[in-house]
PDB file of C-alpha atoms in Angstrom:
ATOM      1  CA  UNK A   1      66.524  72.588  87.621  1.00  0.00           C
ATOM      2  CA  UNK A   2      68.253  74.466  84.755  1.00  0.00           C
ATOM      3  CA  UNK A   3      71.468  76.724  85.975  1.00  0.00           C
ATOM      4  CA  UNK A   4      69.911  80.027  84.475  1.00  0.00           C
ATOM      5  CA  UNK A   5      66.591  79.452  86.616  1.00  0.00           C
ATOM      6  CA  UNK A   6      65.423  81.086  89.830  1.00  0.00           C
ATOM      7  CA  UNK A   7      64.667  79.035  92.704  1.00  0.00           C
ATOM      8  CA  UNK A   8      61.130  79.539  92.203  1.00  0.00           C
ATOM      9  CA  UNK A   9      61.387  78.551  88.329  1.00  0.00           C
ATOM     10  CA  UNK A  10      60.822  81.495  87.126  1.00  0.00           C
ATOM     11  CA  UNK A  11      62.824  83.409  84.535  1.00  0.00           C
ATOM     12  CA  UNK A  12      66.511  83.536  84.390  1.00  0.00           C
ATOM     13  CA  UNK A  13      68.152  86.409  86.041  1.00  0.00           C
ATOM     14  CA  UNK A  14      69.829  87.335  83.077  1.00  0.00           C
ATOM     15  CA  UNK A  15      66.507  87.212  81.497  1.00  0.00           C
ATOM     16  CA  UNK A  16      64.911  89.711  83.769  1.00  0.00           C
ATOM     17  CA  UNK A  17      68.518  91.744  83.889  1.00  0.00           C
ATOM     18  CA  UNK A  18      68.150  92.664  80.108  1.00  0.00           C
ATOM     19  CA  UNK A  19      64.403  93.569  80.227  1.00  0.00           C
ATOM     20  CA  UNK A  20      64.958  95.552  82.964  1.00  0.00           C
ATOM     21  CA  UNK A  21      67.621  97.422  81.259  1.00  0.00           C
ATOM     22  CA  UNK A  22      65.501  97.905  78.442  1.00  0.00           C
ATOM     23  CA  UNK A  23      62.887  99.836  80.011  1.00  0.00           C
ATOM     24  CA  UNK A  24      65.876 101.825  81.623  1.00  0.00           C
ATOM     25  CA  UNK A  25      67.398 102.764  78.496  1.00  0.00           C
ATOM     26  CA  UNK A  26      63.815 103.035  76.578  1.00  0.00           C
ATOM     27  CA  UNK A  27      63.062 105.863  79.395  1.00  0.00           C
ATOM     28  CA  UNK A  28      66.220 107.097  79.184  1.00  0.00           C
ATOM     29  CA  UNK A  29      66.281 108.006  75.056  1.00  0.00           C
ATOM     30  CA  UNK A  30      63.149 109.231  75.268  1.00  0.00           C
ATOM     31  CA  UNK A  31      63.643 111.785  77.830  1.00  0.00           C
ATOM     32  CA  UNK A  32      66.812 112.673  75.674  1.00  0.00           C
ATOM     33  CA  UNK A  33      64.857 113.437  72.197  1.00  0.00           C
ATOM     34  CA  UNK A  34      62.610 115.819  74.262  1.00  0.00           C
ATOM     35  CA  UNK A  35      65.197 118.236  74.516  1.00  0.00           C
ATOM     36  CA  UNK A  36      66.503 120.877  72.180  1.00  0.00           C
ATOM     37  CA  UNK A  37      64.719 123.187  69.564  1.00  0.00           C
ATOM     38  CA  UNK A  38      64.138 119.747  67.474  1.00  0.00           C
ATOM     39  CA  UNK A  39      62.762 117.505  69.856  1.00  0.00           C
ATOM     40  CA  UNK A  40      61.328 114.331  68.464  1.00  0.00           C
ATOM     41  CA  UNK A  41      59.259 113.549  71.119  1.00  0.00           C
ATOM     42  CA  UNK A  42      57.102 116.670  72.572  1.00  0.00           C
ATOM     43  CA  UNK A  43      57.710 117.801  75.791  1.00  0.00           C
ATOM     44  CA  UNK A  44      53.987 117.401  76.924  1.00  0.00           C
ATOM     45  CA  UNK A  45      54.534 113.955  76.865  1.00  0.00           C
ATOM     46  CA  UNK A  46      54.827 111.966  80.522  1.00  0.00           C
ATOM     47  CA  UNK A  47      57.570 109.599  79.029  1.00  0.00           C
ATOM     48  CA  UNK A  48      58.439 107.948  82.729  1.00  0.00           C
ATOM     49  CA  UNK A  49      54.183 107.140  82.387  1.00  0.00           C
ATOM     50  CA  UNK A  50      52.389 107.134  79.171  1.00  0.00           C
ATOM     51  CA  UNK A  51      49.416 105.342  80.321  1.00  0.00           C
ATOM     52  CA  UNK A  52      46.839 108.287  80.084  1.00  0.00           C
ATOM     53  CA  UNK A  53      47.822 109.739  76.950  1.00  0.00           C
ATOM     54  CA  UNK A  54      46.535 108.783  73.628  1.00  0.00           C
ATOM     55  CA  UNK A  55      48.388 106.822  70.702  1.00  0.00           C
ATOM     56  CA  UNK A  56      51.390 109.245  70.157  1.00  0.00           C
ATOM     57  CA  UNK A  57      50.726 109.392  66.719  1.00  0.00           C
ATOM     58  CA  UNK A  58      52.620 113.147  66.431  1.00  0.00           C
ATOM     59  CA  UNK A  59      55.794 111.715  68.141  1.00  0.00           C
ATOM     60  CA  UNK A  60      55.640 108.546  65.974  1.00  0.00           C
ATOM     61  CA  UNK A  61      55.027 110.214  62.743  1.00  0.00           C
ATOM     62  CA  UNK A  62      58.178 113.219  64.113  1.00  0.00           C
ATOM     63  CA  UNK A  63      60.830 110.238  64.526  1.00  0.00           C
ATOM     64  CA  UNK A  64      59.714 108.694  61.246  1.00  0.00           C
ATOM     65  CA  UNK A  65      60.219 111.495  59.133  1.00  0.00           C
ATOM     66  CA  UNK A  66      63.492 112.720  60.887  1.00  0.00           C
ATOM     67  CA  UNK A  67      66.821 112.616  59.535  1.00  0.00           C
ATOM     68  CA  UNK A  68      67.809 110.436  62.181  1.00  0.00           C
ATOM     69  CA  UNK A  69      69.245 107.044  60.870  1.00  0.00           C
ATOM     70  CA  UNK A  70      67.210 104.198  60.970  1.00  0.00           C
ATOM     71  CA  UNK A  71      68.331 102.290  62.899  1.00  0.00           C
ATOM     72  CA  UNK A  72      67.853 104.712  65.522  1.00  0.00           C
ATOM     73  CA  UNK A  73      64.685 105.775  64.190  1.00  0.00           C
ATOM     74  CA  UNK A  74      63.847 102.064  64.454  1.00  0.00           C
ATOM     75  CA  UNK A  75      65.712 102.222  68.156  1.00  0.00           C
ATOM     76  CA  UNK A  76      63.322 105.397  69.002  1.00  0.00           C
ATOM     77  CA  UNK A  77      60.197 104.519  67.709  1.00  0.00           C
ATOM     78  CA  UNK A  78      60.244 100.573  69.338  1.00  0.00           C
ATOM     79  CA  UNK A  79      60.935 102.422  72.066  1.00  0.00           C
ATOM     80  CA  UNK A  80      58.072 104.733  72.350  1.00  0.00           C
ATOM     81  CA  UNK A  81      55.723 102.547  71.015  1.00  0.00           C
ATOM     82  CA  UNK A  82      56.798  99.795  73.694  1.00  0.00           C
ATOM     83  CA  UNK A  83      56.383 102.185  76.760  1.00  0.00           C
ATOM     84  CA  UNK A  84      53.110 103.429  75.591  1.00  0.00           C
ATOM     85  CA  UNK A  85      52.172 100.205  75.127  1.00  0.00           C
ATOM     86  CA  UNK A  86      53.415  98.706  78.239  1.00  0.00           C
ATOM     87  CA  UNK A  87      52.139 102.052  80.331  1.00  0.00           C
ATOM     88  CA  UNK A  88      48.368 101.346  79.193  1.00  0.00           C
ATOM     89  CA  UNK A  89      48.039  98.022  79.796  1.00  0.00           C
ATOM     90  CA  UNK A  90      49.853  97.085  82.507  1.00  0.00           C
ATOM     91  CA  UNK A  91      52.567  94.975  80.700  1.00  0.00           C
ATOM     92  CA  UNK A  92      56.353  93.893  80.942  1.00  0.00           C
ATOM     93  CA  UNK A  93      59.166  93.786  78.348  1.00  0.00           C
ATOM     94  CA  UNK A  94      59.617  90.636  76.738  1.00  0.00           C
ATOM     95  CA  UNK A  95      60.563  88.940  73.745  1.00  0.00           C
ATOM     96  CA  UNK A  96      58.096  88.078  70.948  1.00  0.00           C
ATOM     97  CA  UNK A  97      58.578  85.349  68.181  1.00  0.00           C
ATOM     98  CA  UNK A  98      58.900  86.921  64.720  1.00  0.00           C
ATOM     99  CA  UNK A  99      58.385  85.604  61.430  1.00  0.00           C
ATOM    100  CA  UNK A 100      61.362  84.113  59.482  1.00  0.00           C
ATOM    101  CA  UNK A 101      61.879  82.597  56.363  1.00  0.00           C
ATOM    102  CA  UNK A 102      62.796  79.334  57.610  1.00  0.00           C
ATOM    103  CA  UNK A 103      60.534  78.907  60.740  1.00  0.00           C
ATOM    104  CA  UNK A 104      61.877  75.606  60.887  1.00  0.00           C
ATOM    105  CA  UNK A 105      65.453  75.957  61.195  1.00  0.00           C
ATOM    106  CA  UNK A 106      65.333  79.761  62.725  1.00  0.00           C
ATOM    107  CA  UNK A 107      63.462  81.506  65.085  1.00  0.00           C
ATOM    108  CA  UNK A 108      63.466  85.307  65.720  1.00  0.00           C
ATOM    109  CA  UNK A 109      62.550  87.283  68.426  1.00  0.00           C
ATOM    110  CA  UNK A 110      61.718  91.254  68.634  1.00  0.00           C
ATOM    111  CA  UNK A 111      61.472  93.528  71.426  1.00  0.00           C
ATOM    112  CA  UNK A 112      57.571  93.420  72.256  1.00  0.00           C
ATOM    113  CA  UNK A 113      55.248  93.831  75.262  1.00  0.00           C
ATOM    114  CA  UNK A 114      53.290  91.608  77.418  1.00  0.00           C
ATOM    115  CA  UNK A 115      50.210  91.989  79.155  1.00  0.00           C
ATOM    116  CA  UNK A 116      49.946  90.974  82.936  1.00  0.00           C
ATOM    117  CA  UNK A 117      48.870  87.777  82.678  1.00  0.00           C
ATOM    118  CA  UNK A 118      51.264  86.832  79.544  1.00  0.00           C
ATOM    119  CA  UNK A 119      48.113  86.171  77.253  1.00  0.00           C
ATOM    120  CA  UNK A 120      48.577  89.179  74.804  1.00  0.00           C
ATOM    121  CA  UNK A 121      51.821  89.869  73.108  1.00  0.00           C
ATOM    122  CA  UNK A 122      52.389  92.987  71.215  1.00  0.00           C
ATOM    123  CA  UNK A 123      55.919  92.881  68.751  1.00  0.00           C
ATOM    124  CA  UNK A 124      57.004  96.534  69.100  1.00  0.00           C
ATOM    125  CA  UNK A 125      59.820  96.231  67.118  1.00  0.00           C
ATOM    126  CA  UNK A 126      58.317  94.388  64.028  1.00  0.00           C
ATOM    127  CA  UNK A 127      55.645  97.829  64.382  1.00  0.00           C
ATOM    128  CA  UNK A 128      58.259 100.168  64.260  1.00  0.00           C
ATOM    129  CA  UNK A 129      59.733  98.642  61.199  1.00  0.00           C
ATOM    130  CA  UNK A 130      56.863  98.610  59.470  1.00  0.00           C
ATOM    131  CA  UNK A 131      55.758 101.837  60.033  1.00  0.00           C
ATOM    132  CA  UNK A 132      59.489 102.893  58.492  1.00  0.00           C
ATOM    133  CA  UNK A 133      58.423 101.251  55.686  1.00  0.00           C
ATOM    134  CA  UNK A 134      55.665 103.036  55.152  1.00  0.00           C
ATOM    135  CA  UNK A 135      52.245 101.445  57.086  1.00  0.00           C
ATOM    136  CA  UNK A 136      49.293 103.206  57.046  1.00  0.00           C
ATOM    137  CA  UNK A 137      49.036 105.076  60.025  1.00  0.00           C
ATOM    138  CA  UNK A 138      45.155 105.284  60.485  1.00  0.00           C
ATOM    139  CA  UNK A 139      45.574 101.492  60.857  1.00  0.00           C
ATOM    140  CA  UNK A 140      48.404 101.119  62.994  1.00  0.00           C
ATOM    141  CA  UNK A 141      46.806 103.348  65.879  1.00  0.00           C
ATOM    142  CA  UNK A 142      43.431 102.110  65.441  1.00  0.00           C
ATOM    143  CA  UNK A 143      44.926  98.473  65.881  1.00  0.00           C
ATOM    144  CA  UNK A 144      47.491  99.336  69.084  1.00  0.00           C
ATOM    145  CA  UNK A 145      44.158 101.006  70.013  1.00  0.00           C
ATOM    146  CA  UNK A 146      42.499  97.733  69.896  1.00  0.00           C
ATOM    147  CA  UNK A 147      45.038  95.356  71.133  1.00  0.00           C
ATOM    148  CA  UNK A 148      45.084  98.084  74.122  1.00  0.00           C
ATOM    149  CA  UNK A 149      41.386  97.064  74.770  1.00  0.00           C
ATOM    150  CA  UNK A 150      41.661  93.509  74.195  1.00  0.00           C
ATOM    151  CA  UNK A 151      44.963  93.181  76.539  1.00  0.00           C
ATOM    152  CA  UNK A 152      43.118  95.028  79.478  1.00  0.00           C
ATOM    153  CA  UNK A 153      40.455  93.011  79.279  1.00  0.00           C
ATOM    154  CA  UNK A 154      42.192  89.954  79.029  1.00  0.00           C
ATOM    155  CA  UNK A 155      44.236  90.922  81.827  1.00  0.00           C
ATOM    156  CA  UNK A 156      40.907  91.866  83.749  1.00  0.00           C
ATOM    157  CA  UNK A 157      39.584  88.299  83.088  1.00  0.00           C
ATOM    158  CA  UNK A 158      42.644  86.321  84.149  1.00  0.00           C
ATOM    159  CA  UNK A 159      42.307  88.309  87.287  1.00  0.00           C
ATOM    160  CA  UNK A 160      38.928  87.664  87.662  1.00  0.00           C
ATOM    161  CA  UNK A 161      39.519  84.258  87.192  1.00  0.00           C
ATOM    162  CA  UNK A 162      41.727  84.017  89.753  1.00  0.00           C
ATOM    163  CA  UNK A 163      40.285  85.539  92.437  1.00  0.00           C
ATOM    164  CA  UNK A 164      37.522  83.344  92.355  1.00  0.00           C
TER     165      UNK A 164
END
């Protein structure tokens, strides 16, 4: 057995450590940029459970056009995007592969989401950047829209599956 492994084989302590203290600090920034007369993300807005609220498409488009930097735009927006994504279907923090130039001698990882049963992985990070650079926004929600149905029912089948 590897030194960085459970008993049970599961993932490292460490591992689970840093996720954990993701969604701790995720929550935790959040909650900050709803306060004050410039508030990034609206105080309406269940940040410690997103999962019955729609794409935040306001908040989204509020911390893109800020005057934040960007890398804590980036920070803010993985961030919310991640918990509302997590929140509605169920999912955990993880680490997803990322493209990279040389997928042969690299490979990159960004802060993403996983459904329940580990099937569906969503790169919040990669998102976030993108929608910095300028992504069309009708598309982005309509697809974290999607992948919201598709993870839930993925999730629902791999339960399914196993209770039978």
């Amino acid at each position: 057995m590897s030194e960085g492994r459970n008993k049970d084989g599961g993932m490292s302590e460490l591992y689970a450590e840093k996720l954990q203290e993701l969604e701790k600090r995720a929550r935790a920034i959040l909650i900050e940029h709803q306060a004050g007369d410039s508030a990034l993300v609206h105080s309406e807005l269940n940040v410690a459970d997103l999962g019955e609220v729609d794409f935040p498409r306001k908040a989204v488009e509020s911390i893109r056009d800020s005057d934040l930097p960007r890398s804590e735009r980036h920070e803010l927006m993985t961030y919310l995007l991640g918990c509302w994504y997590k929140d509605n279907i169920g999912g955990t923090w993880t680490y997803v592969p990322m493209l990279v130039e040389q997928p042969a001698l690299y490979l990159g990882f960004g802060i993403g989401i996983a459904n329940a049963s580990g099937t569906v992985l969503a790169n919040v990070a990669e998102t976030a950047r993108g929608i910095l650079e300028g992504a069309d926004m009708d598309f982005e929600e309509a697809r974290f829209n999607a992948d919201v149905k598709v993870a839930k029912s993925s999730t629902d089948e791999a339960r399914g599956a196993s209770e039978r």
